[in-house]
XYZ file of C-alpha atoms in Angstrom:
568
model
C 0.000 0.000 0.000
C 1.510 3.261 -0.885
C -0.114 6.408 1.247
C 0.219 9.548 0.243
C 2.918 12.100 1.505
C 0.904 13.728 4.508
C -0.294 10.229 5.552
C 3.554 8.462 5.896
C 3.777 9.465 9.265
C 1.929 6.468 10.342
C 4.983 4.788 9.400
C 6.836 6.670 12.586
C 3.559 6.981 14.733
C 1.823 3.648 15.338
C 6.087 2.673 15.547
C 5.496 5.239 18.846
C 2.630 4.457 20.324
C 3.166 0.626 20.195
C 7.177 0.405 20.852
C 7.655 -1.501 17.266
C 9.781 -1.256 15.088
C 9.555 1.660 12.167
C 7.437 -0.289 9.861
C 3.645 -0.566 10.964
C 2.298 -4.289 10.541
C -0.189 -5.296 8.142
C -3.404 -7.196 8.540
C -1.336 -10.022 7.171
C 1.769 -10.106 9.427
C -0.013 -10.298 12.378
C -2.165 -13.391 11.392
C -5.958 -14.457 11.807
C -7.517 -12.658 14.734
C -9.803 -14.532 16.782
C -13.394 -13.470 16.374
C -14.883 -16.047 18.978
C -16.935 -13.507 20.707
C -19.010 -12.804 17.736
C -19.751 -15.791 16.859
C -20.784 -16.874 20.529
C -22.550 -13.573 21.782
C -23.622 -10.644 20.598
C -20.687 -7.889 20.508
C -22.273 -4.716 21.353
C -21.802 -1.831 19.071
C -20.490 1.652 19.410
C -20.467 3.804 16.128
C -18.762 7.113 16.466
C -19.260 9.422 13.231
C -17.669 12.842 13.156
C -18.454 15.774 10.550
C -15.770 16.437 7.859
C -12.870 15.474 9.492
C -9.577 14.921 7.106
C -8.285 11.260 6.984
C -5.288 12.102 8.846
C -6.491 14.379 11.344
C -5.437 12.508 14.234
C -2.685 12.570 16.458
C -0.499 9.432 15.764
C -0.434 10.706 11.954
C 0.438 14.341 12.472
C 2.164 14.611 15.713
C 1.350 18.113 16.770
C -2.214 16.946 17.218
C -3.319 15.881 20.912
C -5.757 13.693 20.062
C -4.600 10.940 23.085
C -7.874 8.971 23.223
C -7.963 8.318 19.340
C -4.248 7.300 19.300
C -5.362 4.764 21.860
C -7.927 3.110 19.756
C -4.972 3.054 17.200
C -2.524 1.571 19.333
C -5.324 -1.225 20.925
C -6.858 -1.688 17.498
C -6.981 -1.373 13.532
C -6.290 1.913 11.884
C -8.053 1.471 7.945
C -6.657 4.279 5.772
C -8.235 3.061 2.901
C -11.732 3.844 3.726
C -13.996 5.472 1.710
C -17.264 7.354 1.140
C -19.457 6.890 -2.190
C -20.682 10.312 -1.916
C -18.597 12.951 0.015
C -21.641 14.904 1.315
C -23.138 15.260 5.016
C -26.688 13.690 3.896
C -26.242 11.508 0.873
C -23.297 9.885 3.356
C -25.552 9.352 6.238
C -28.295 7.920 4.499
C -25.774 5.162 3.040
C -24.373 4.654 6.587
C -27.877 3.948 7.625
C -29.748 2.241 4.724
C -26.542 0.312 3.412
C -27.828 1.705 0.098
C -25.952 4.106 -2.579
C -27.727 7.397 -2.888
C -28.802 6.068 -6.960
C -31.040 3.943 -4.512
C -31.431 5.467 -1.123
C -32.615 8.452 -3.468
C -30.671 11.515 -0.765
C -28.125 12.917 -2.752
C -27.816 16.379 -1.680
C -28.291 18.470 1.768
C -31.469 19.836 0.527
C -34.947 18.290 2.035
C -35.617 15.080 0.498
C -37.892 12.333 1.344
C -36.418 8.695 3.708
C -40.031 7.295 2.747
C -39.356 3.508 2.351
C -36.192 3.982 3.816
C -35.164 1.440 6.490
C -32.773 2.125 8.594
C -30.288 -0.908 9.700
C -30.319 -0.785 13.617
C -34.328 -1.219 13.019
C -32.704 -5.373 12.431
C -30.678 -5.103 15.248
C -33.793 -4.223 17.380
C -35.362 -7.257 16.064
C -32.127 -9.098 16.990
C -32.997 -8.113 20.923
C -29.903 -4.732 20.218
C -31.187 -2.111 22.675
C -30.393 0.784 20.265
C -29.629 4.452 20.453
C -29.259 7.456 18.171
C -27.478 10.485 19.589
C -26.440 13.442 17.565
C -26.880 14.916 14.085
C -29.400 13.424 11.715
C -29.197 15.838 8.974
C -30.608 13.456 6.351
C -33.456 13.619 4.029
C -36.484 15.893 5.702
C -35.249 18.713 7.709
C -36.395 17.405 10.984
C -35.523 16.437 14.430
C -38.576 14.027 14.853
C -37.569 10.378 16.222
C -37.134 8.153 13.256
C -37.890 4.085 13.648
C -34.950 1.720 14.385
C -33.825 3.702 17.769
C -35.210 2.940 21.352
C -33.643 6.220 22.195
C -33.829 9.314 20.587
C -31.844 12.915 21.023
C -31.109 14.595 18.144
C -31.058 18.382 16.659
C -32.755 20.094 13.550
C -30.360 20.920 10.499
C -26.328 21.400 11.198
C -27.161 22.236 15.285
C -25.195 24.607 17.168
C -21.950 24.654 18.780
C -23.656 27.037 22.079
C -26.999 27.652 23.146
C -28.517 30.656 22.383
C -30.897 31.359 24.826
C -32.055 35.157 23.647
C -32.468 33.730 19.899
C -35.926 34.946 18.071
C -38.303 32.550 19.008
C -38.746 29.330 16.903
C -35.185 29.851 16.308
C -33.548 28.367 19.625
C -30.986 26.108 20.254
C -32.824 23.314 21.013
C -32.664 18.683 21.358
C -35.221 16.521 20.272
C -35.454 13.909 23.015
C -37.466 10.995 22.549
C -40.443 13.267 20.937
C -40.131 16.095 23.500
C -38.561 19.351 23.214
C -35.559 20.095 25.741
C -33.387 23.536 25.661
C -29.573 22.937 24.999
C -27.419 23.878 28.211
C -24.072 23.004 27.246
C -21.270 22.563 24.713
C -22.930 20.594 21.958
C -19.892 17.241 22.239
C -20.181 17.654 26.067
C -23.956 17.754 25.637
C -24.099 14.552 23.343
C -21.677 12.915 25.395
C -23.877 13.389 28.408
C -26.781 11.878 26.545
C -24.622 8.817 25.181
C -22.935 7.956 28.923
C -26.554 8.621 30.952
C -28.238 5.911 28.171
C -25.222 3.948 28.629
C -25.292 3.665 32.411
C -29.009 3.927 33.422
C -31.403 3.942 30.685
C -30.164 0.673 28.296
C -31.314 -2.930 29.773
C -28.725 -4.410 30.769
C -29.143 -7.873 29.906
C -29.738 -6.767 26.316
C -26.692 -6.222 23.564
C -26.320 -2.688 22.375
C -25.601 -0.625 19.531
C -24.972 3.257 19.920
C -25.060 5.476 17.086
C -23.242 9.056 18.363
C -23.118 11.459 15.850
C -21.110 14.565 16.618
C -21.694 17.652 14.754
C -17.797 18.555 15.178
C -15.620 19.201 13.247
C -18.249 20.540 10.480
C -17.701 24.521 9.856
C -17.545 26.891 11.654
C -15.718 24.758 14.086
C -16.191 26.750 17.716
C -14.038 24.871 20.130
C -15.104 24.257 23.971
C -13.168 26.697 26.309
C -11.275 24.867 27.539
C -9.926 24.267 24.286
C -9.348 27.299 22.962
C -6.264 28.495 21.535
C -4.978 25.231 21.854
C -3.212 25.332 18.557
C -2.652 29.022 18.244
C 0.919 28.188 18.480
C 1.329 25.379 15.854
C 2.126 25.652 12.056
C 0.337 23.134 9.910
C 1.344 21.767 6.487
C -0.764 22.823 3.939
C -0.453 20.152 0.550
C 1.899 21.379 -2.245
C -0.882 21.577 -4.501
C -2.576 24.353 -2.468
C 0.189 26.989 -4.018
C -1.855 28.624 -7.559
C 0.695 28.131 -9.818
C 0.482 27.443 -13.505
C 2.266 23.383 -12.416
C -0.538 22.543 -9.862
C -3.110 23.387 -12.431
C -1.738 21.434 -15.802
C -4.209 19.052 -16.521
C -6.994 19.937 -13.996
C -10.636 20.690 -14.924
C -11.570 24.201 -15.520
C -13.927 24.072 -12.777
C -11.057 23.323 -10.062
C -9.530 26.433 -11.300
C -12.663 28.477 -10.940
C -13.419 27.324 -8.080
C -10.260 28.722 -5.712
C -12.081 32.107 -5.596
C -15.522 30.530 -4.454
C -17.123 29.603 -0.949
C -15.306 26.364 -1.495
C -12.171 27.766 -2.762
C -8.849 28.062 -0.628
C -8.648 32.314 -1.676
C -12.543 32.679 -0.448
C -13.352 29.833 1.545
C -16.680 30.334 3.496
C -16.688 34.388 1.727
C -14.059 35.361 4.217
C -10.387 36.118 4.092
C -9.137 33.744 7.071
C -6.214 31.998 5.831
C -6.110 27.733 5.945
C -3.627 27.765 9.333
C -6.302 30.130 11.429
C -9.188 27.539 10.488
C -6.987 24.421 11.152
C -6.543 25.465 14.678
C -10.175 26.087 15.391
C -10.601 22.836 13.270
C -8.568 20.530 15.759
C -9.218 22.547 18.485
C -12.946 21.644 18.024
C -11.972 17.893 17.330
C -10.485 17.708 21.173
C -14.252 17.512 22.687
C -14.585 14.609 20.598
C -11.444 13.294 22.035
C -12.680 13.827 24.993
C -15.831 11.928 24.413
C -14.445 9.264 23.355
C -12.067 9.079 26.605
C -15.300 8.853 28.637
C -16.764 5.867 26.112
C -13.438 3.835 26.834
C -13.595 4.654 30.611
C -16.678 3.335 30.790
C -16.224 0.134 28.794
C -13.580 -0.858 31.501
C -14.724 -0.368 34.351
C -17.573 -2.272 33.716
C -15.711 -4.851 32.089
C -17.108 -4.621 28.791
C -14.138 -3.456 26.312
C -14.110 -7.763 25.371
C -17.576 -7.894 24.183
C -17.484 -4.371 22.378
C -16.737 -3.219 18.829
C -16.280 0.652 18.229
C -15.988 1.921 14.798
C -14.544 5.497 14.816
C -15.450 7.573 11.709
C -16.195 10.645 9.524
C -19.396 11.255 7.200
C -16.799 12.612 4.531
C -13.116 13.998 4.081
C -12.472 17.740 4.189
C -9.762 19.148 1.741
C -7.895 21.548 3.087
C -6.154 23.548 0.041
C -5.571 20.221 -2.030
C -5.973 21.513 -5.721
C -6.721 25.278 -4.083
C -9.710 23.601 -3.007
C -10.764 23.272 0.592
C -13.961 21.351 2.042
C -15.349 17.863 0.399
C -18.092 17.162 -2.738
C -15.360 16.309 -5.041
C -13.765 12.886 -6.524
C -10.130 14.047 -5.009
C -8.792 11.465 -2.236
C -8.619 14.061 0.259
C -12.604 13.929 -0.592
C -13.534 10.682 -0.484
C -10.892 9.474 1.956
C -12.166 9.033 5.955
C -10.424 8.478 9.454
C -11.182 4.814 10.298
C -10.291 3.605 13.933
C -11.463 -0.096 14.448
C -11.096 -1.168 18.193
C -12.459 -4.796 19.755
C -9.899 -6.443 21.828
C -8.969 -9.917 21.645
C -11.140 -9.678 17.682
C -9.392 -6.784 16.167
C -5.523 -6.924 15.991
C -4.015 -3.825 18.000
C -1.704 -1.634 16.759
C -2.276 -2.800 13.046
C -2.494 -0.741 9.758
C -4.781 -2.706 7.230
C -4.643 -1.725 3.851
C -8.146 -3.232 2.585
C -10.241 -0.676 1.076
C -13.705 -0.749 2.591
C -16.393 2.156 2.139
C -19.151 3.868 3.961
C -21.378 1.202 2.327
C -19.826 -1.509 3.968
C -20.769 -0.575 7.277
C -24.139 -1.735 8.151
C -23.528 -5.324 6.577
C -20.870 -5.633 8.832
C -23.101 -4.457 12.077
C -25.759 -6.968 10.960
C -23.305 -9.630 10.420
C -21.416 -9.425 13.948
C -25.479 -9.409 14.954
C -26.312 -12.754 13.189
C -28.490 -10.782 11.444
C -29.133 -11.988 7.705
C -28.254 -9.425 5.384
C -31.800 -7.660 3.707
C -31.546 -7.584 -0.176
C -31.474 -4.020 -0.866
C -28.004 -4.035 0.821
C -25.592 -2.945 -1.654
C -22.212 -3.091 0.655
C -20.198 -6.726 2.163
C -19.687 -7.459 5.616
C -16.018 -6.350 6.150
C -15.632 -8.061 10.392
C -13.034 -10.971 8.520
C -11.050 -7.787 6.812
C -11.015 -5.955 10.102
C -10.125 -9.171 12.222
C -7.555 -10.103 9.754
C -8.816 -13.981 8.936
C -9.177 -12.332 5.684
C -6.048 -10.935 4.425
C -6.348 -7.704 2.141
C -5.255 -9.899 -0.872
C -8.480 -12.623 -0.665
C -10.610 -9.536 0.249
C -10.947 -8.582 -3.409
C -13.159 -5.512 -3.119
C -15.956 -4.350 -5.451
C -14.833 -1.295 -7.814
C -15.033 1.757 -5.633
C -17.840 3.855 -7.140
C -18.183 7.220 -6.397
C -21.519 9.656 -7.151
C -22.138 13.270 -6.643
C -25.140 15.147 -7.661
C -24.780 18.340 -8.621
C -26.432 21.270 -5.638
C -27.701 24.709 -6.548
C -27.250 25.787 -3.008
C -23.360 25.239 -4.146
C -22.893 24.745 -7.956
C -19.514 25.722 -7.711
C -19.348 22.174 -8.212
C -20.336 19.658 -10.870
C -22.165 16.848 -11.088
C -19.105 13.909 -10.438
C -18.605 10.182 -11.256
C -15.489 8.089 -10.304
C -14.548 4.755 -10.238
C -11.648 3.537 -8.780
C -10.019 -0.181 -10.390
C -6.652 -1.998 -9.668
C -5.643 1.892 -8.684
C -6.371 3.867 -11.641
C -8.832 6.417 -10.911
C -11.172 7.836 -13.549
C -13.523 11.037 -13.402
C -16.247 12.252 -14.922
C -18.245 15.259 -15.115
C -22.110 15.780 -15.747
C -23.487 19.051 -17.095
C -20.447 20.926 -17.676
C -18.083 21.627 -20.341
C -14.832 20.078 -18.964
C -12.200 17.524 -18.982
C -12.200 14.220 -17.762
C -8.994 12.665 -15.228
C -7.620 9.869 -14.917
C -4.799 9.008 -12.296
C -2.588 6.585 -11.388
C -3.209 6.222 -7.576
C 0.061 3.827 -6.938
C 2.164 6.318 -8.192
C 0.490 9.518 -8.192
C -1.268 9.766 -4.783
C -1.744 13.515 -4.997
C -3.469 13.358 -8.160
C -1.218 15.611 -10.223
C -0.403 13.635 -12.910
C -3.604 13.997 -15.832
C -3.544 10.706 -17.731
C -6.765 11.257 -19.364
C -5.488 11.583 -23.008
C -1.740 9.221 -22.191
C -1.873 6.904 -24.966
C -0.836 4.416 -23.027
C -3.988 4.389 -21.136
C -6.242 4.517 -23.759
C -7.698 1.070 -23.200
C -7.974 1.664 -19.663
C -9.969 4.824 -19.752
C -12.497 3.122 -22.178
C -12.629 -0.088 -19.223
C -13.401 2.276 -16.532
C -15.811 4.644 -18.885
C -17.621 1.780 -19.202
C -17.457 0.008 -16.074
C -18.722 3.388 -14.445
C -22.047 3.676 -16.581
C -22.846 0.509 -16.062
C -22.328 0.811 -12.364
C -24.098 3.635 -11.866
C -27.523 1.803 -13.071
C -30.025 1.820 -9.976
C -31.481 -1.209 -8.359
C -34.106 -1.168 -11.541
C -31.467 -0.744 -14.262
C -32.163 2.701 -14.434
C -29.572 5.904 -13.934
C -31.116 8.714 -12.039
C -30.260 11.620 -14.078
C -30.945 10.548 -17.775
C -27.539 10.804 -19.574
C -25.712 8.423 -22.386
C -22.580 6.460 -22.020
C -19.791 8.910 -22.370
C -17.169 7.821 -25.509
C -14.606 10.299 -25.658
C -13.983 14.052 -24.366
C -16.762 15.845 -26.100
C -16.338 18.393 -28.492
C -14.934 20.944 -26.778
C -11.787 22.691 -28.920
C -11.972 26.249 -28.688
C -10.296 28.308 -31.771
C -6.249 29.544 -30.628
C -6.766 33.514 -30.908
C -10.024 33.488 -30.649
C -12.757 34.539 -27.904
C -11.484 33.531 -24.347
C -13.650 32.043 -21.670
C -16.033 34.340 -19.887
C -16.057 35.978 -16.451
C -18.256 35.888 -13.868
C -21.122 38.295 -13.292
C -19.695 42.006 -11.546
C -22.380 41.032 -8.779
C -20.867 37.893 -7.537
C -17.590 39.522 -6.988
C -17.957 41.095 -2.993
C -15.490 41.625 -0.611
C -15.041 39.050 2.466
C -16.407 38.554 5.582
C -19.467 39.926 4.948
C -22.418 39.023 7.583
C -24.718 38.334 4.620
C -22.578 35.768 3.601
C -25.299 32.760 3.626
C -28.099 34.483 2.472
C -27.515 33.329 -1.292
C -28.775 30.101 0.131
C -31.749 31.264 2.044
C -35.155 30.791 -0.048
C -35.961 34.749 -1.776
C -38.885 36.377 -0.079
C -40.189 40.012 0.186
C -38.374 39.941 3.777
C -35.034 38.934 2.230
C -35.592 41.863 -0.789
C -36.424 44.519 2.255
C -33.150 43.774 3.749
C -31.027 43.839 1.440
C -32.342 47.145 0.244
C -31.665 48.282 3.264
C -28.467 46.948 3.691
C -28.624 44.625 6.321
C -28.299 41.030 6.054
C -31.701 38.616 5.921
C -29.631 35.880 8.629
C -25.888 37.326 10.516
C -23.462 34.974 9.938
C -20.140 36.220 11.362
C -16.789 34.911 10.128
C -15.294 31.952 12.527
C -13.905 33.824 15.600
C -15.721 36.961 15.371
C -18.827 38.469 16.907
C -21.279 36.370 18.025
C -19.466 33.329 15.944
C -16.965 32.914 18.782
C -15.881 31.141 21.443
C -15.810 34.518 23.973
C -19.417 35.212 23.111
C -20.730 31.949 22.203
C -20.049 30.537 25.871
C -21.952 33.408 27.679
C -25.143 30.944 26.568
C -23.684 28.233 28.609
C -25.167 27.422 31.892
């Protein structure tokens, strides 16, 4: 397995935290795990899912980090680097965590309110497997609601995105407020504290006892703006993170790239604009990991808790992210795109005595794979519309990575008008070599070499030598993308070359943008191009105010000094 640049400090970390020798271990060199427990009892079932946090942002892969909770379910169990997510979005994500469905079939494919009719979520088996079950965080999937949905026996959750603070003097029907178990409660306290709370009070006095469990906590960090705790803050103000090569705008980084990519550095999703404010990639990072240390935290509290009641044996916890989060790759910064920074997830796999400690295992696994894998460690037989493998003998290691043979990775995005900055995508990965496709816009396709060009610099799309190879994937792709009926969602043809899109040397360059979308940063209007048009939104911006404040991260109301005056 060859990881890319930023990611080769696992070859010195894990070498820390366990006392080896420089070279992690593989899956393979440890040998077959045993996975008794499974297959006797039950293994209860903690699922930990952060919000847009970067494959390597953990401690024991970037040393300046203090993340000392997640570096110990590294060092006592399986870090996965090749995990993946078939569609790098908050919702469409979710909704394949849950359903074990690709959003072609789950039918969620952007952040926008869309139906989970017919939808069945997969701890609604476990329940009928005797799994005392619990959701605990951010939904954010299909309707905009808080509302309890079927599957859980308990219930907290939080409309839309949440909030990092209360806000008790919001405009009414606008408070920071929990959903729990169908009634309304105020939130008091830091929003991971808060969850946390929840998660260890269900853990310790609300969950029968003598029944397995399976507890899904979904944090809302790191997901912008990221507003640490106080206690955390300024934690990294003295720290200098690396930023990827490809971050620098230079005429080398862009050679071969889409025009889009290009276009998009000066956008809401573009390192020279990101969010509509001028804060430069290191100030975010340290809020960013700042914020991630509550989750830390959290999890030092879940592992606490498992020993002293003697339960770490009999318990699997899966440690992930919805999506990645780019942070200047390509000039870009955030997630939505193909781009391995994108697609790529933390994955922290911890069961002692099934799980090998201290292990790095190659085998590429995806967000799809996760609920077969739940039911499976259940003895739960797998419901057809499952769409994903049960990945326990990859993560136990009685499957090594080379019998594991996984599907093609298949990656779908669906183009958002709340954010069209960018396209509609399709990417499938084979035997390494990438390929990309656009929908809707009048581009290039890529192709990459992921064995030896792990950044993605390197344009192979019209190499010669690959010619055979991009037809394979085209193909492979379209007829991948076909729905559980045949069908594709979005009515297109088979693409068969580049298009005809040769422009005349001399002649008429591309266009600009409209003078109106060019504004200076940090405005407080800065979300209201998202907010539905009304009269009220006209009046206000006629009068120059904005229709919803939205200070830039670390001013104003939007940080930490004035957010934690809410907090009781």
């Amino acid at each position: 397995m060859k990881f890319a640049p930023r990611a080769k400090a696992l070859l010195t970390g894990l070498a820390l935290l366990t006392g080896a020798c420089a070279h992690p271990l593989s899956a393979e060199q440890t040998g077959p795990a045993d996975g008794s427990v499974a297959e006797n009892q039950p293994r209860n079932i903690i699922f930990i899912l952060v919000d847009d946090l970067r494959f390597d942002g953990m401690g024991f892969l970037q040393p300046e980090l203090q993340t000392p909770a997640l570096d110990r379910l590294a060092r006592g169990g399986t870090y996965m680097p090749n995990t993946l997510v078939t569609s790098s979005l908050c919702s469409p994500s979710r909704a394949t965590i849950l359903t074990g469905m690709t959003a072609r079939n789950h039918g969620i494919v952007d952040n926008n309110d869309s139906s989970e009719d017919g939808l069945t979520f997969f701890p609604a088996y476990l329940q009928q497997a005797g799994y005392d079950t619990a959701f605990i965080g951010k939904w954010h999937m299909g309707a905009a609601s808080d509302e309890p949905r079927a599957g859980f026996d308990k219930w907290v959750s939080f409309k839309g995105q949440g909030s990092y603070y209360p806000n008790p003097d919001a405009p009414q029907g606008r408070e920071t407020t929990y959903n729990v178990d169908g009634k309304v409660v105020p939130q008091r306290g830091y929003i991971t504290d808060e969850l946390t709370d929840y998660a260890m009070n269900w853990l310790e006095s609300e969950r029968d006892p003598d029944q397995p469990f399976m507890l899904y906590l979904s944090h809302k960090a790191v997901h912008s703006d990221p507003l640490p705790a106080p206690r955390h803050a300024g934690q990294y103000d003295d720290v200098v993170f690396d930023l990827p090569a490809s971050s620098a705008n230079t005429p080398e980084n862009y050679e071969g790239k889409p025009l889009w990519v290009y276009n998009q550095r000066n956008t809401w999703h573009g390192l020279d604009f990101f969010y509509n404010s001028d804060m430069s990639m290191q100030e975010y990072l340290r809020y960013y990991y700042s914020t991630l240390s509550s989750v830390d935290d959290s999890v030092a509290r879940i592992l606490a808790y498992l020993e002293a009641n003697d339960l770490e044996d009999d318990t699997l916890i899966v440690f992930t992210s919805d999506n990645g989060y780019l942070i200047g790759d390509h000039g870009l910064i955030d997630k939505r795109n193909a781009y391995q920074p994108s697609v790529q997830v933390p994955m922290l796999v911890y069961a002692p005595g099934a799980v090998p400690a201290g292990v790095v295992n190659p085998g590429r696994i995806r967000n799809l794979d996760f609920a077969p894998t739940f039911l499976s460690l259940a003895g739960v037989a797998l419901p057809a519309q499952f769409e994903g493998h049960n990945a326990w003998p990859l993560m136990t290691g009685t499957m090594t990575t080379a019998d594991w043979q996984p599907d093609d990775f298949i990656y779908e995005y669906y183009w958002e008008w709340t954010f069209p900055m960018t396209p509609g995508t399709f990417a499938i990965v084979r035997d390494n070599l990438k390929y990309i496709q656009y929908y809707g816009v009048y581009d290039i396709e890529e192709l990459y070499d992921l064995s030896q060009d792990p950044e993605e610099m390197n344009n192979l799309i019209d190499d010669p030598d690959y010619l055979d190879a991009k037809i394979e994937l085209r193909q492979a792709l379209f007829e991948q993308l076909a729905d559980q009926d045949g069908r594709h969602v979005i009515p297109y043809t088979k693409r068969h070359s580049r298009g005809s899109v040769r422009r005349m040397e001399g002649g008429t360059r591309a266009a600009d943008f409209p003078d109106r979308w060019y504004v200076e940063p940090n405005r407080l209007d800065r979300l209201d191009d998202i907010f539905a048009d009304s009269p009220a939104k006209e009046a206000a911006h006629e009068r120059g105010e904005a229709m919803s404040e939205f200070p830039v991260l670390g001013t104003g109301s939007n940080s930490v000094e004035q957010a934690s005056k809410g907090l009781e």
